Short mmCIF file of C-alpha atoms and ligand atoms in Angstrom, two decimals:
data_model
loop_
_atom_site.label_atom_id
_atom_site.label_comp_id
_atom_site.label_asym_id
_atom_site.label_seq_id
_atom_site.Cartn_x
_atom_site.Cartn_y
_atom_site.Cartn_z
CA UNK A 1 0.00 0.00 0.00
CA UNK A 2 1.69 3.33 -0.70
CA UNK A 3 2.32 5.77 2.11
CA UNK A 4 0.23 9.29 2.34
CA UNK A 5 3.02 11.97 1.50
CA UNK A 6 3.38 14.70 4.03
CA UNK A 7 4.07 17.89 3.15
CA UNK A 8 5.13 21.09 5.86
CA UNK A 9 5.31 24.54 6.17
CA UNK A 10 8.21 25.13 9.00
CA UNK A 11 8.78 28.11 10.87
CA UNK A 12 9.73 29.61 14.72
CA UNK A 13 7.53 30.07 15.96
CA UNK A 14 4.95 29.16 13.34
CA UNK A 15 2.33 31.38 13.53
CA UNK A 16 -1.29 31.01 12.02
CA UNK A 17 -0.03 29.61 8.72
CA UNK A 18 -2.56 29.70 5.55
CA UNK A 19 -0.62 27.09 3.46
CA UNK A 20 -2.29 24.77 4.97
CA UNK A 21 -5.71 25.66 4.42
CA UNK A 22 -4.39 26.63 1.06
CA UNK A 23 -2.83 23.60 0.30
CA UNK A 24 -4.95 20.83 1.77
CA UNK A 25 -7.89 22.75 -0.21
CA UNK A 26 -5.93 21.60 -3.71
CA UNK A 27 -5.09 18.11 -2.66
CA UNK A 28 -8.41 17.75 -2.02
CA UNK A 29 -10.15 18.82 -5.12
CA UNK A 30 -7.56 16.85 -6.89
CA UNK A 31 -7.93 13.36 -4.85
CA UNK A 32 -4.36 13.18 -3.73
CA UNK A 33 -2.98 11.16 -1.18
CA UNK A 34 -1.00 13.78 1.03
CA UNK A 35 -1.39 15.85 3.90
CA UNK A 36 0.21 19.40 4.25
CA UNK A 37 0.59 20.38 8.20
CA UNK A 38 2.19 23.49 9.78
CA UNK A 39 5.66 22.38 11.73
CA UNK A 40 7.29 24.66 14.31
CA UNK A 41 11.01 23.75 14.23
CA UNK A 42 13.44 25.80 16.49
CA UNK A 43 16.64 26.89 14.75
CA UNK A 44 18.62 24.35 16.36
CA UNK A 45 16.49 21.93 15.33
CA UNK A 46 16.45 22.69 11.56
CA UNK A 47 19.70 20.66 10.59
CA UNK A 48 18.03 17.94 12.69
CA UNK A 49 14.77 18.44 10.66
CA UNK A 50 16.06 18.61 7.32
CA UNK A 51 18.60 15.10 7.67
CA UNK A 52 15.36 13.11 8.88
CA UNK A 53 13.07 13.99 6.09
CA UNK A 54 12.80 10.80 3.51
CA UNK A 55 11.43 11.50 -0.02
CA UNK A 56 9.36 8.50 0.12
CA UNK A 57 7.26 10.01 3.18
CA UNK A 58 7.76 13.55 2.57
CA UNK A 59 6.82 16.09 -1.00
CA UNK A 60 9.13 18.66 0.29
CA UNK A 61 7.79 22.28 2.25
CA UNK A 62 7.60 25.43 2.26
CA UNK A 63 9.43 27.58 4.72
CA UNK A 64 8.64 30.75 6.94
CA UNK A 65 10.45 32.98 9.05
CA UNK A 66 13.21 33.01 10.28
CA UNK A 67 14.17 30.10 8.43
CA UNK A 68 14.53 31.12 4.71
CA UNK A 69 18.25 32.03 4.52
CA UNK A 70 19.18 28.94 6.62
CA UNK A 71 17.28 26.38 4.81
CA UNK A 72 18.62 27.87 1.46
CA UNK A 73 22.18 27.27 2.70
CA UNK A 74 21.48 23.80 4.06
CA UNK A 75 19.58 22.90 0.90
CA UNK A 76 22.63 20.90 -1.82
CA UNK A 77 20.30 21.72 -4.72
CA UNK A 78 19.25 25.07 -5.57
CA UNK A 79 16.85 26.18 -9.03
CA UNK A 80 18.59 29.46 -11.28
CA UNK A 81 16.14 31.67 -9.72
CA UNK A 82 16.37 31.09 -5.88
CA UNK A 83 20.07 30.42 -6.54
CA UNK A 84 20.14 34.01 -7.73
CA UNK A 85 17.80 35.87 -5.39
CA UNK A 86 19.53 34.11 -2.48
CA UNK A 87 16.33 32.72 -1.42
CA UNK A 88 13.59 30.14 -1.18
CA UNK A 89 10.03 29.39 0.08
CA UNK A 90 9.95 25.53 -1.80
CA UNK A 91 11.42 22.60 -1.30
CA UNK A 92 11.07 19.65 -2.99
CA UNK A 93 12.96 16.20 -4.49
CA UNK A 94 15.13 15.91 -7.52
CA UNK A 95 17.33 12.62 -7.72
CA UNK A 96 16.97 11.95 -4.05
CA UNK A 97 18.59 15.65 -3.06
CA UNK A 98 16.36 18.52 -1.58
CA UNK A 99 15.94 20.98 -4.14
CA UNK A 100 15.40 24.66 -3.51
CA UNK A 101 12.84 27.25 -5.64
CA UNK A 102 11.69 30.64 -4.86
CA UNK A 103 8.05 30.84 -6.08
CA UNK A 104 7.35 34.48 -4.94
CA UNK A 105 8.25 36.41 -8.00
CA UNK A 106 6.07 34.35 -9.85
CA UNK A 107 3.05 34.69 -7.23
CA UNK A 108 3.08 38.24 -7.60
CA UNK A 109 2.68 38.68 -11.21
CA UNK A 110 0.76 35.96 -11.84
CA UNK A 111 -1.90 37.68 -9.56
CA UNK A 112 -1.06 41.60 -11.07
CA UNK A 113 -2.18 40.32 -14.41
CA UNK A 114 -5.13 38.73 -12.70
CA UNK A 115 -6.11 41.91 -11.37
CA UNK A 116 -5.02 44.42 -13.55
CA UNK A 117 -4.03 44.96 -17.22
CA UNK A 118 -0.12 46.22 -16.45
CA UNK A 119 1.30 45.48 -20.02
CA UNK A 120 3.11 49.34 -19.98
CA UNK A 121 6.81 48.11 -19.59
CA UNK A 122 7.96 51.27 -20.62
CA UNK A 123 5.95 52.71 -17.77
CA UNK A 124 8.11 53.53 -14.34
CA UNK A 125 7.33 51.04 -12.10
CA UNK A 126 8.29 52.01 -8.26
CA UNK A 127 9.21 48.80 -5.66
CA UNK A 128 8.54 50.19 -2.06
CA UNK A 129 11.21 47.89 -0.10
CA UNK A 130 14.12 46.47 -0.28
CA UNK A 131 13.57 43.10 1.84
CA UNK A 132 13.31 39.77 0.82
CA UNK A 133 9.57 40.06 -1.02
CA UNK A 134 10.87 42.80 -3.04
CA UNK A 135 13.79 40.85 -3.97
CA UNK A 136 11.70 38.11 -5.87
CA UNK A 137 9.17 41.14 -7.25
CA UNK A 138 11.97 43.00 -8.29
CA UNK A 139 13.45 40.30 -10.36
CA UNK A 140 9.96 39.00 -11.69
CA UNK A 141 9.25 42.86 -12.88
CA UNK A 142 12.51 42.89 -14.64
CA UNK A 143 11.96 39.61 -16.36
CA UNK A 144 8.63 40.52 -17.26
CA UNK A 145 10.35 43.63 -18.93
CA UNK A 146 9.75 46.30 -17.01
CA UNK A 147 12.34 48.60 -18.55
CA UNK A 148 12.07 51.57 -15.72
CA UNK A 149 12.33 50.63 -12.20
CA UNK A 150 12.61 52.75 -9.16
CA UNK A 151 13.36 51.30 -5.64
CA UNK A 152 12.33 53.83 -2.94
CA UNK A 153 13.14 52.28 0.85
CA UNK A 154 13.72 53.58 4.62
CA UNK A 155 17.51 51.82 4.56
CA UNK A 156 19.35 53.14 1.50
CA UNK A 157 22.00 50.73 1.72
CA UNK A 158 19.60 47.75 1.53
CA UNK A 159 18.51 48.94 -1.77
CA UNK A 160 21.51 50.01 -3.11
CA UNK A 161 22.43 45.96 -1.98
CA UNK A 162 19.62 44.69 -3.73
CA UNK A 163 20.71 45.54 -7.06
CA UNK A 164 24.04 44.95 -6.54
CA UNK A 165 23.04 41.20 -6.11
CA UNK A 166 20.83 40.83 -8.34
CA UNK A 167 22.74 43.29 -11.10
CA UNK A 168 19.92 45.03 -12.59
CA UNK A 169 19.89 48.61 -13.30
CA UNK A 170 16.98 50.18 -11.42
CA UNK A 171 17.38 53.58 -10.02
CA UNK A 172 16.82 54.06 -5.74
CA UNK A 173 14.81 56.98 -5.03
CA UNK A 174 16.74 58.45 -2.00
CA UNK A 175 14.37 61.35 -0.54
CA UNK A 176 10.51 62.12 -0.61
CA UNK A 177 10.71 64.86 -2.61
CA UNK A 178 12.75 62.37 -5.20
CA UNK A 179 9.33 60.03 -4.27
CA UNK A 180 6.94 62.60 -5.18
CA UNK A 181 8.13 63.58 -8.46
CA UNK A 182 8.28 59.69 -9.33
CA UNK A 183 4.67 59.20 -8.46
CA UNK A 184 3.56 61.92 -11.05
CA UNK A 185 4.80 59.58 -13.99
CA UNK A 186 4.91 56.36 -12.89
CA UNK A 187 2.27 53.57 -13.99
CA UNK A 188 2.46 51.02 -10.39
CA UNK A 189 3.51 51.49 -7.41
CA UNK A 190 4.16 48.54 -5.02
CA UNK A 191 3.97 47.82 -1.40
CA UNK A 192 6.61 45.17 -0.30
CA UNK A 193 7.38 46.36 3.04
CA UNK A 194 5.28 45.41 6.09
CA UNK A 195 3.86 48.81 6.81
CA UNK A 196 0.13 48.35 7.06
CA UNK A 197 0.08 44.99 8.12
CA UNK A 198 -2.72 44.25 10.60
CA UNK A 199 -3.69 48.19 10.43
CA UNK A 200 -1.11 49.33 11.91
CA UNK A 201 1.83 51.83 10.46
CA UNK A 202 -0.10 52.96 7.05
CA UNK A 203 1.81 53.27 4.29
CA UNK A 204 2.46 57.65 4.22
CA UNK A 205 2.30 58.01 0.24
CA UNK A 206 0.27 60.49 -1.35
CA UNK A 207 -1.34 58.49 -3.96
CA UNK A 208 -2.87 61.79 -5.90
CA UNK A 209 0.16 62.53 -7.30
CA UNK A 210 -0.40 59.59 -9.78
CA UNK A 211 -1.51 59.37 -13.09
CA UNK A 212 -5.25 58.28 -12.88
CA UNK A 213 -4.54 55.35 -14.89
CA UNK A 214 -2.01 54.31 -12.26
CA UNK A 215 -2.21 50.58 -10.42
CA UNK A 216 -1.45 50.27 -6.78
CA UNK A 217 -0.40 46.46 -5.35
CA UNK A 218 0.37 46.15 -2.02
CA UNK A 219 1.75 42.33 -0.93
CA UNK A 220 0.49 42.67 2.94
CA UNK A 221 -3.40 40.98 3.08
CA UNK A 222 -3.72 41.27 6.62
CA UNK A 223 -6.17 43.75 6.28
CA UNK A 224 -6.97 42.24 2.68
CA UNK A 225 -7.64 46.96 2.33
CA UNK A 226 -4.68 47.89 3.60
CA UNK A 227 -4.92 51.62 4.29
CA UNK A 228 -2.63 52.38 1.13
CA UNK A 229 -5.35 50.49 -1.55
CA UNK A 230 -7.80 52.11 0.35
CA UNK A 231 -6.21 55.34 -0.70
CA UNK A 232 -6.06 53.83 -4.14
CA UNK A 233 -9.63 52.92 -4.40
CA UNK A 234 -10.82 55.94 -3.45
CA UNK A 235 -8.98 57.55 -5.97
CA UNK A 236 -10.35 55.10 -8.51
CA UNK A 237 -6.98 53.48 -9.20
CA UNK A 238 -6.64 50.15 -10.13
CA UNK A 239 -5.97 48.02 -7.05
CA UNK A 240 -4.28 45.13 -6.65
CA UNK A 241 -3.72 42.95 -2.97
CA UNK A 242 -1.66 40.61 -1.50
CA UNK A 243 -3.79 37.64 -0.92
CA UNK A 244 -3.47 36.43 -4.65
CA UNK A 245 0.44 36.64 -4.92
CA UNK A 246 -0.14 34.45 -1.43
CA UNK A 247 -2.21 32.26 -3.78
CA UNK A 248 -0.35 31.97 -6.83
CA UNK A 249 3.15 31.57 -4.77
CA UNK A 250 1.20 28.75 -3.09
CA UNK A 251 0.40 27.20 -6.77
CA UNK A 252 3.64 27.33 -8.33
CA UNK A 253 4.84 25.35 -5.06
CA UNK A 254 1.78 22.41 -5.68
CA UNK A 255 2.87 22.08 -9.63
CA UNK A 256 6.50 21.33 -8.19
CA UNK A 257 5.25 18.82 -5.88
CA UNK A 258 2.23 17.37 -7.98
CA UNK A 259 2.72 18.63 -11.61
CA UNK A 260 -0.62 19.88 -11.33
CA UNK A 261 -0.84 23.65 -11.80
CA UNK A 262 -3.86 24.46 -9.21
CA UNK A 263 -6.47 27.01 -10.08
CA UNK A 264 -6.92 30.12 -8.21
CA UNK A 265 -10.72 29.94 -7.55
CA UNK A 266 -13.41 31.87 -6.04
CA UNK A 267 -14.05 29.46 -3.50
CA UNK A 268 -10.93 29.32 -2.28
CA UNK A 269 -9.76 32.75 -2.15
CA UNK A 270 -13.21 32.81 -0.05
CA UNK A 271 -12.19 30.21 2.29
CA UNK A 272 -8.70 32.02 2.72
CA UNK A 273 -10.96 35.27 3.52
CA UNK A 274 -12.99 33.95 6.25
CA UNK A 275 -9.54 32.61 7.83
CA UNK A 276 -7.59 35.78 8.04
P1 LIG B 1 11.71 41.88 5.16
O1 LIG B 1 12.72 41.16 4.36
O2 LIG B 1 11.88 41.94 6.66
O3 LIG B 1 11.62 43.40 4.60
C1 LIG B 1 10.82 44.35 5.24
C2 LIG B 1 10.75 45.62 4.41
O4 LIG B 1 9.82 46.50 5.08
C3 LIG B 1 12.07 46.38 4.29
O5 LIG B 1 12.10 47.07 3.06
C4 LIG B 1 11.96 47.37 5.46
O6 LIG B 1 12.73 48.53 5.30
C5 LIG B 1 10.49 47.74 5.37
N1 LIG B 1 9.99 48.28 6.63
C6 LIG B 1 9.68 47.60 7.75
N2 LIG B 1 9.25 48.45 8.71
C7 LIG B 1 9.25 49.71 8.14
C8 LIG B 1 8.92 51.00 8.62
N3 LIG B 1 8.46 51.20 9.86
N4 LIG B 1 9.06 52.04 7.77
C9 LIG B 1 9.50 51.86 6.49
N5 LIG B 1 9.85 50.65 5.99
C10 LIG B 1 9.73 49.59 6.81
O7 LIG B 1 10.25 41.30 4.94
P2 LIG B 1 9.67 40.57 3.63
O8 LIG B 1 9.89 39.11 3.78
O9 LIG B 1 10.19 41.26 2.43
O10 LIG B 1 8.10 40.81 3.82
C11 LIG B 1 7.55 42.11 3.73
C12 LIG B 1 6.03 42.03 3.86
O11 LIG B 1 5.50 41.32 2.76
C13 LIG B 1 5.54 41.30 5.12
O12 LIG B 1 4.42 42.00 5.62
C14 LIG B 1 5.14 39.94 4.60
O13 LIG B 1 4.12 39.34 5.38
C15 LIG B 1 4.62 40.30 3.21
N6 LIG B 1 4.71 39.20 2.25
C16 LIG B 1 3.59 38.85 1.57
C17 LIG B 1 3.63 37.82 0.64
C18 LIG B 1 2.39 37.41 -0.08
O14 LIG B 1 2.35 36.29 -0.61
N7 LIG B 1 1.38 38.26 -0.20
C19 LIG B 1 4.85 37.15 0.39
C20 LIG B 1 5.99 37.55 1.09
C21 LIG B 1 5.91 38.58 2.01
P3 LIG B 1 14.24 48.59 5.86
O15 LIG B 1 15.09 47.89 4.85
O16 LIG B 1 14.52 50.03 5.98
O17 LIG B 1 14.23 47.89 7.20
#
């Protein structure tokens, strides 16, 4: 009889995890035999964690914080992208060895082109962090061929890093005032740090200074309205939240596992919103 295959989501500590409910939603609609399960593994435990896993019992997982820069390093396999963005969220099997991807990039334009029509690469595009999120968006808006990027974040340094690892030419926008005149010609702007998340800290842009034809994303979906799309929508600018780049991050991960590229439904995006 073959084995139910467990998949994880590990973190310290792991707080209310989605992937789960995200996951278990899929394997379900698509009659597998597995079981994805939040794991909270303390950081002296991950080594410990990562030698006991078999690929006959286990898919792979997907890994929270603070674990993402450790499991990359302990990981002997790593995909072009995560190799270069330093970074993954996926783990899964190839030839017996754990096998890194970063699925993030992916997740967030996947869901911008569900939401809105962003085709404009020679539009200015502005990336509002410079942590690990905008890392993987940065890189996906590059690739998609955004030709004019501007990185605007509190820690100059950490932008100015950014590109120097991932050597693309984006330009950092060091001041407000450098912010402001950006906004008045530039077709998205997007929220990558945390500021907003659970209400808290708003995002302090002034949103009127863009184009009406302008799209706002923001990546935080805890409020799914954070108060910088509320701005937005109340400006009548195209709006764009987290909580699909959650969803299509989470799909890119199930087609490594299963070779089954999920669909992003209603019903679960529903079930998502009456968990958060
Ligand atoms: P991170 O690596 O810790 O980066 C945090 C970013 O937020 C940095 O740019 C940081 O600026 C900025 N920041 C934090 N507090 C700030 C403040 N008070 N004022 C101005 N800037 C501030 O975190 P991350 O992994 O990139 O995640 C960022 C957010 O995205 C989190 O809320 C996370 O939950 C969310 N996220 C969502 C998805 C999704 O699927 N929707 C996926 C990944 C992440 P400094 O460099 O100056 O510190």
């Amino acid at each position: 009889m073959q084995q139910t295959k467990n998949l994880y989501v590990i973190g310290w500590p792991i707080k209310h995890s989605r992937s789960p409910l995200i996951h278990n939603y899929w394997i379900k609609k698509h009659g597998l035999d597995a079981v994805y399960a939040q794991k909270q593994v303390a950081p002296d435990d991950l080594s410990k964690f990562i030698h006991m896993l078999k690929s006959d019992e286990c898919l792979g997982f997907n890994i929270t914080i603070p674990h993402k820069q450790a499991v990359f390093a302990a990981v002997p396999r790593r995909d072009v992208l995560a190799n270069k963005l330093g970074a993954c969220n996926t783990i899964s099997w190839r030839d017996n060895e754990l096998y890194a991807d970063n699925t993030d990039g992916y997740g967030f334009y996947r869901n911008l082109l569900d939401y809105s029509d962003w085709r404009q690469t020679d539009q200015p595009i502005i990336i509002y962090g410079a942590g690990g999120a905008a890392r993987a968006i940065l890189q996906a808006m590059h690739d998609a061929g955004a030709q004019h990027i501007y990185i605007f974040n509190r820690t100059i340094p950490r932008a100015q890093k950014l590109l120097a690892d991932l050597n693309i030419e984006a330009n950092i926008l060091t001041n407000s005032d450098e912010l402001n005149d950006c906004l008045a010609y530039a077709g998205l702007l997007i929220n990558t740090t945390s500021l907003g998340m659970n209400g808290e800290n708003d995002v302090d842009i002034n949103l009127s200074l863009m184009p009406k034809t302008a799209i706002v994303a923001d990546i935080v979906y805890t409020p799914l309205q954070t108060g910088l799309l509320k701005q937005a929508d109340d400006l009548g600018l195209v709006t764009v939240d987290g909580l699909g780049m959650l969803l299509h991050q989470a799909a890119k991960a199930f087609e490594i596992w299963f070779g089954i590229l999920p669909e992003v439904d209603d019903e679960l995006r529903d079930l998502v919103l009456s968990d958060l």
